[in-house]
Short mmCIF file of C-alpha atoms and ligand atoms in Angstrom, two decimals:
data_model
loop_
_atom_site.label_atom_id
_atom_site.label_comp_id
_atom_site.label_asym_id
_atom_site.label_seq_id
_atom_site.Cartn_x
_atom_site.Cartn_y
_atom_site.Cartn_z
CA MET E 1 0.00 0.00 0.00
CA ASP E 2 1.00 3.63 -0.44
CA ALA E 3 1.14 5.77 2.67
CA GLY E 4 1.57 9.54 2.90
CA ILE E 5 4.52 10.88 4.86
CA VAL E 6 3.38 13.08 7.73
CA LYS E 7 6.83 13.92 9.04
CA GLN E 8 10.49 13.03 8.43
CA GLN E 9 12.97 14.26 11.00
CA GLU E 10 16.71 13.69 11.48
CA VAL E 11 16.81 12.96 15.23
CA ALA E 12 20.59 12.46 15.41
CA GLU E 13 23.24 12.55 12.71
CA GLY E 14 22.33 9.76 10.27
CA TYR E 15 19.26 8.63 12.27
CA PHE E 16 15.77 9.45 11.00
CA ARG E 17 12.26 9.20 12.36
CA LEU E 18 9.66 8.79 9.63
CA THR E 19 5.94 9.11 10.39
CA VAL E 20 3.38 7.87 7.87
CA PHE E 21 -0.41 8.00 7.75
CA ALA E 22 -1.44 4.34 7.60
CA PRO E 23 -4.57 3.79 9.77
CA ALA E 24 -4.97 0.09 8.90
CA VAL E 25 -1.34 -0.60 9.88
CA ALA E 26 -1.71 1.45 13.07
CA VAL E 27 -4.71 -0.64 14.14
CA ALA E 28 -3.08 -4.00 13.35
CA ALA E 29 0.51 -3.32 14.47
CA LYS E 30 2.01 -5.21 17.40
CA PRO E 31 5.35 -4.33 19.07
CA GLY E 32 8.20 -6.22 17.38
CA GLN E 33 6.57 -6.40 13.95
CA PHE E 34 8.09 -4.66 10.94
CA LEU E 35 7.18 -2.97 7.67
CA HIS E 36 8.80 -3.93 4.39
CA MET E 37 9.58 -0.62 2.72
CA ARG E 38 10.13 0.29 -0.90
CA CYS E 39 12.76 2.94 -0.35
CA GLY E 40 13.11 4.59 -3.77
CA ASP E 41 10.79 5.39 -6.64
CA THR E 42 12.63 3.24 -9.24
CA LEU E 43 13.56 -0.45 -9.44
CA ASP E 44 16.97 0.25 -7.87
CA PRO E 45 17.19 -1.01 -5.21
CA LEU E 46 14.87 -3.78 -6.30
CA LEU E 47 14.32 -5.29 -2.88
CA ARG E 48 12.32 -3.74 -0.09
CA ARG E 49 14.05 -2.99 3.23
CA PRO E 50 12.64 -4.24 6.57
CA ILE E 51 12.20 -1.53 9.22
CA SER E 52 10.63 -2.13 12.63
CA ILE E 53 7.49 -0.44 13.81
CA HIS E 54 8.80 2.14 16.26
CA ALA E 55 5.67 3.89 17.51
CA VAL E 56 1.97 3.86 16.79
CA ASN E 57 -0.69 6.53 17.22
CA ARG E 58 -4.01 4.75 16.59
CA ASP E 59 -6.09 7.90 17.17
CA LYS E 60 -4.27 9.73 14.38
CA GLY E 61 -3.77 6.59 12.24
CA GLU E 62 0.00 7.17 12.25
CA VAL E 63 2.94 4.80 12.38
CA ALA E 64 6.52 5.90 13.05
CA LEU E 65 9.78 4.22 12.00
CA LEU E 66 13.22 4.99 13.41
CA TYR E 67 16.10 4.08 11.13
CA LYS E 68 19.80 4.55 10.58
CA VAL E 69 21.17 5.37 7.14
CA VAL E 70 23.62 2.56 6.30
CA GLY E 71 23.35 2.14 2.51
CA LYS E 72 21.46 2.91 -0.67
CA GLY E 73 17.94 1.99 0.49
CA THR E 74 17.95 3.87 3.75
CA ALA E 75 19.68 6.87 2.10
CA LEU E 76 16.85 7.05 -0.47
CA LEU E 77 14.23 6.77 2.26
CA ALA E 78 15.87 9.67 4.11
CA GLN E 79 15.45 11.89 1.03
CA LYS E 80 11.66 11.65 1.23
CA GLY E 81 9.74 14.36 3.01
CA LYS E 82 6.33 15.49 4.21
CA GLY E 83 3.66 14.98 1.54
CA ASP E 84 5.60 12.28 -0.37
CA GLN E 85 4.23 8.77 -0.67
CA VAL E 86 6.02 5.62 0.42
CA ASN E 87 5.03 2.07 -0.47
CA LEU E 88 4.98 -0.42 2.37
CA LEU E 89 3.94 -3.97 3.21
CA GLY E 90 2.86 -4.88 6.68
CA PRO E 91 2.68 -5.21 9.56
CA LEU E 92 4.78 -8.36 9.08
CA GLY E 93 6.38 -10.96 11.34
CA LYS E 94 5.82 -12.15 14.86
CA GLY E 95 6.18 -9.57 17.61
CA PHE E 96 6.98 -9.64 21.32
CA THR E 97 4.91 -11.60 23.83
CA LEU E 98 3.63 -9.06 26.34
CA PRO E 99 4.61 -9.63 29.98
CA GLU E 100 2.24 -10.46 32.82
CA ARG E 101 1.16 -7.35 34.74
CA ASN E 102 3.25 -8.10 37.85
CA GLU E 103 6.49 -9.05 36.05
CA LYS E 104 9.67 -7.00 36.51
CA VAL E 105 10.67 -6.20 32.96
CA CYS E 106 14.09 -5.24 31.59
CA VAL E 107 14.55 -3.89 28.09
CA VAL E 108 18.08 -3.96 26.63
CA ALA E 109 18.79 -1.96 23.47
CA GLY E 110 21.99 -1.52 21.50
CA GLY E 111 22.07 1.44 19.10
CA ILE E 112 19.22 1.41 16.60
CA GLY E 113 17.94 -1.70 18.42
CA ILE E 114 15.80 0.70 20.46
CA ALA E 115 13.53 1.08 17.38
CA PRO E 116 11.18 -1.91 18.01
CA LEU E 117 11.66 -1.87 21.78
CA PHE E 118 10.25 1.65 22.01
CA CYS E 119 6.98 0.33 20.58
CA LEU E 120 6.93 -2.35 23.28
CA LEU E 121 7.58 0.31 25.93
CA GLN E 122 4.75 2.39 24.48
CA GLU E 123 2.42 -0.60 24.96
CA LEU E 124 3.69 -1.10 28.55
CA THR E 125 3.11 2.60 29.31
CA ALA E 126 -0.49 2.22 28.14
CA ARG E 127 -0.83 -0.61 30.68
CA ASN E 128 0.78 1.39 33.51
CA HIS E 129 3.68 -1.04 33.52
CA SER E 130 7.12 0.52 33.91
CA ALA E 131 10.34 -1.15 32.82
CA ALA E 132 14.06 -0.82 33.48
CA VAL E 133 15.64 0.16 30.19
CA PHE E 134 19.33 -0.44 29.41
CA LEU E 135 20.23 1.79 26.48
CA GLY E 136 23.62 1.56 24.82
CA ALA E 137 25.21 3.47 21.95
CA ALA E 138 28.65 4.15 20.52
CA THR E 139 28.53 7.74 21.76
CA GLY E 140 26.22 10.06 23.72
CA SER E 141 24.78 11.81 20.64
CA GLN E 142 23.48 8.45 19.36
CA LEU E 143 21.42 7.66 22.48
CA LEU E 144 17.92 7.71 21.07
CA CYS E 145 14.57 8.15 22.85
CA ALA E 146 16.04 8.30 26.40
CA GLY E 147 14.08 11.43 27.42
CA GLU E 148 10.79 10.15 25.98
CA MET E 149 11.16 6.83 27.82
CA GLU E 150 11.89 8.59 31.11
CA ARG E 151 8.88 10.88 30.68
CA CYS E 152 6.74 7.72 30.30
CA GLY E 153 7.94 6.48 33.71
CA HIS E 154 10.56 3.97 32.61
CA ILE E 155 13.91 3.92 34.38
CA VAL E 156 16.69 4.42 31.86
CA HIS E 157 20.27 3.19 32.44
CA ILE E 158 22.76 4.46 29.87
CA ALA E 159 26.02 3.04 28.53
CA THR E 160 28.29 4.43 25.81
CA ASP E 161 31.29 2.75 24.22
CA ASP E 162 33.35 5.96 24.36
CA GLY E 163 32.23 6.88 27.90
CA SER E 164 30.74 10.23 26.76
CA ALA E 165 27.50 9.51 28.69
CA GLY E 166 26.52 7.10 31.45
CA PHE E 167 28.44 3.87 32.06
CA PRO E 168 31.66 3.66 30.02
CA GLY E 169 31.42 0.32 28.21
CA THR E 170 28.90 -2.00 26.66
CA VAL E 171 25.23 -2.09 27.51
CA THR E 172 25.53 -5.80 28.36
CA GLY E 173 28.37 -4.92 30.77
CA LEU E 174 26.08 -2.37 32.45
CA PHE E 175 23.20 -4.85 32.56
CA GLU E 176 25.39 -7.54 34.12
CA LYS E 177 26.75 -5.07 36.70
CA THR E 178 23.28 -3.79 37.64
CA ILE E 179 21.22 -6.95 38.00
CA THR E 180 21.75 -8.88 41.19
CA PRO E 181 22.87 -12.44 40.36
CA GLY E 182 20.54 -15.15 41.64
CA SER E 183 17.93 -12.63 42.82
CA SER E 184 14.46 -12.11 41.45
CA SER E 185 15.15 -8.51 40.40
CA VAL E 186 14.27 -9.31 36.77
CA ASP E 187 11.44 -11.56 35.59
CA ARG E 188 11.66 -11.02 31.83
CA VAL E 189 14.09 -9.46 29.35
CA TYR E 190 13.43 -8.04 25.88
CA ALA E 191 16.35 -7.09 23.66
CA CYS E 192 17.38 -5.88 20.22
CA GLY E 193 20.76 -4.76 18.93
CA PRO E 194 23.89 -5.95 17.17
CA ARG E 195 24.38 -9.73 16.99
CA ARG E 196 27.43 -9.70 19.26
CA MET E 197 25.49 -7.82 21.93
CA LEU E 198 22.52 -10.21 21.72
CA LYS E 199 24.81 -13.23 21.93
CA ARG E 200 26.43 -11.94 25.12
CA LEU E 201 23.12 -10.90 26.64
CA CYS E 202 21.61 -14.32 25.96
CA GLU E 203 24.58 -15.96 27.70
CA ILE E 204 24.02 -13.78 30.77
CA ILE E 205 20.28 -14.25 31.06
CA ARG E 206 20.37 -17.98 30.32
CA LEU E 207 22.91 -18.35 33.14
CA GLU E 208 20.54 -16.44 35.43
CA GLY E 209 17.58 -18.50 34.22
CA ILE E 210 15.66 -15.38 33.17
CA PRO E 211 13.21 -15.83 30.29
CA GLY E 212 13.23 -13.33 27.48
CA GLU E 213 12.89 -12.53 23.81
CA VAL E 214 15.25 -11.05 21.25
CA SER E 215 14.51 -9.37 17.95
CA VAL E 216 17.07 -10.48 15.37
CA GLU E 217 18.06 -8.95 12.04
CA GLU E 218 18.82 -10.85 8.86
CA ARG E 219 18.97 -9.53 5.30
CA MET E 220 15.60 -10.06 3.68
CA GLY E 221 14.18 -10.63 0.24
CA CYS E 222 10.44 -11.08 -0.02
CA GLY E 223 9.56 -10.45 3.64
CA VAL E 224 6.63 -12.87 3.47
CA GLY E 225 8.13 -16.34 3.81
CA ALA E 226 8.66 -17.31 0.16
CA CYS E 227 12.37 -16.83 -0.66
CA LEU E 228 14.12 -18.28 2.45
CA SER E 229 16.84 -15.60 2.28
CA CYS E 230 16.26 -14.61 5.92
CA ALA E 231 16.95 -18.05 7.47
CA CYS E 232 18.22 -17.96 11.05
CA LYS E 233 19.85 -20.91 12.80
CA THR E 234 17.82 -22.08 15.81
CA ARG E 235 17.81 -25.05 18.16
CA GLY E 236 15.85 -27.97 16.77
CA GLU E 237 14.67 -31.29 18.21
CA GLY E 238 17.23 -33.02 20.45
CA ASN E 239 20.65 -31.53 19.73
CA GLY E 240 19.76 -30.67 16.17
CA VAL E 241 19.39 -27.32 14.46
CA ALA E 242 16.45 -25.90 12.56
CA TYR E 243 16.44 -22.92 10.22
CA LYS E 244 13.60 -20.47 10.77
CA ARG E 245 12.52 -17.56 8.62
CA VAL E 246 13.07 -14.26 10.43
CA CYS E 247 10.27 -12.65 8.41
CA MET E 248 7.67 -15.27 9.41
CA GLU E 249 8.70 -17.15 12.57
CA GLY E 250 10.56 -14.03 13.80
CA PRO E 251 11.96 -11.43 13.98
CA VAL E 252 11.28 -12.02 17.69
CA PHE E 253 12.52 -15.33 19.13
CA PRO E 254 12.71 -16.72 22.68
CA VAL E 255 16.18 -16.26 24.18
CA GLY E 256 17.16 -19.94 24.18
CA GLU E 257 16.09 -20.57 20.61
CA VAL E 258 18.66 -18.70 18.51
CA VAL E 259 22.03 -20.36 17.82
CA TRP E 260 24.59 -17.54 17.87
CA GLU E 261 27.77 -18.02 15.83
C1 FAD X 1 13.11 -7.38 11.02
C2 FAD X 1 14.08 -6.26 10.81
C3 FAD X 1 13.81 -5.02 11.37
C4 FAD X 1 14.70 -3.96 11.18
N1 FAD X 1 14.40 -2.77 11.75
C5 FAD X 1 15.22 -1.72 11.58
C6 FAD X 1 14.91 -0.45 12.16
O1 FAD X 1 13.88 -0.29 12.83
N2 FAD X 1 15.76 0.57 11.94
C7 FAD X 1 16.91 0.41 11.18
O2 FAD X 1 17.67 1.37 11.01
N3 FAD X 1 17.23 -0.78 10.63
C8 FAD X 1 16.41 -1.83 10.79
N4 FAD X 1 16.72 -3.04 10.21
C9 FAD X 1 17.93 -3.13 9.35
C10 FAD X 1 17.61 -2.53 7.98
O3 FAD X 1 16.68 -3.40 7.33
C11 FAD X 1 18.88 -2.40 7.14
O4 FAD X 1 19.73 -1.46 7.74
C12 FAD X 1 18.53 -1.96 5.74
O5 FAD X 1 17.88 -3.00 5.05
C13 FAD X 1 19.77 -1.56 5.00
O6 FAD X 1 19.40 -1.22 3.67
P1 FAD X 1 20.33 -0.24 2.81
O7 FAD X 1 19.92 -0.39 1.40
O8 FAD X 1 20.35 1.12 3.39
O9 FAD X 1 21.79 -0.83 3.05
P2 FAD X 1 22.54 -1.91 2.15
O10 FAD X 1 23.23 -1.16 1.06
O11 FAD X 1 21.63 -3.03 1.80
O12 FAD X 1 23.59 -2.42 3.22
C14 FAD X 1 24.49 -1.50 3.87
C15 FAD X 1 25.19 -2.22 5.02
O13 FAD X 1 24.22 -2.63 6.02
C16 FAD X 1 24.29 -4.04 6.22
N5 FAD X 1 22.92 -4.57 6.35
C17 FAD X 1 21.94 -4.44 5.46
N6 FAD X 1 20.82 -5.04 5.88
C18 FAD X 1 21.09 -5.58 7.07
C19 FAD X 1 20.36 -6.34 8.00
N7 FAD X 1 19.10 -6.71 7.79
N8 FAD X 1 20.97 -6.71 9.14
C20 FAD X 1 22.24 -6.37 9.36
N9 FAD X 1 22.99 -5.66 8.51
C21 FAD X 1 22.44 -5.26 7.38
C22 FAD X 1 24.95 -4.59 4.98
O14 FAD X 1 25.65 -5.80 5.25
C23 FAD X 1 25.92 -3.49 4.61
O15 FAD X 1 27.10 -3.54 5.37
C24 FAD X 1 15.88 -4.13 10.39
C25 FAD X 1 16.15 -5.38 9.83
C26 FAD X 1 15.27 -6.43 10.04
C27 FAD X 1 15.56 -7.76 9.44
S1 FES X 2 12.60 -12.69 3.39
FE1 FES X 2 11.83 -14.19 2.02
S2 FES X 2 11.46 -15.87 3.32
FE2 FES X 2 12.01 -14.29 4.71
#
């Protein structure tokens, strides 16, 4: 479908927030799902690009995406502005399982990984459920959404690789330092970020026996289960492995399911 762009804003250098008018998507969207975006107006690039649903305003019929410019597709998307049309498919994929009301929730985001997690936090806010958020970035200027999350009542812990804001080091390092081993300070973890970060986080929370879900990224073709280009290695029956399609069975998977390499 074509959707009209309501707003396109550069929120940090190279990071954009795009808001489109798409009432049907806004009604159907669940945190963790994504849209498959046609980024340009020609056949180059041919393939759509998957971008997570970042925020939803059902009253206004608007859906927001938060993305980082990394290549041709995202650079073309960033050139669009208010009043332009953008073609999208979605909402696609399987989103996060919402926590029980009394669960102590931790959200761990690395860089642009905050994009889908913000939508989950928006849903928690609507349910009066606050979370502890661990937000990591390379540098302070790339910490996205921290103020908005705090204003919604979530407690935000910050880590930067260069030490320019918050804890100097990785977000998983900060998470490990903050949670009390063996205690019941965390009931459920949700995470999204670079593969290396997710691998380390999964090691920590599996050791602690904490359940959780991660949103993983793979390059995609069709986005609807037909081409198998987005296969992700997961644990299968016994000691075997099974390949699952990130666009259909994911992008959100239970913590113990993904095989990290
Ligand atoms: C389910 C899902 C949700 C996503 N949500 C977001 C989001 O909310 N915000 C956001 O900024 N990005 C998101 N991404 C990643 C985004 O799809 C890619 O950054 C985008 O497709 C790059 O397209 P491009 O043409 O700009 O770059 P390309 O020219 O295609 O690639 C540029 C560089 O980025 C790397 N790259 C491209 N695609 C991916 C990918 N899927 N995973 C890892 N590395 C990749 C390439 O290896 C290359 O180094 C998501 C990916 C998936 C699978
Ligand atoms: S992108 Fe085609 S099967 Fe997932």
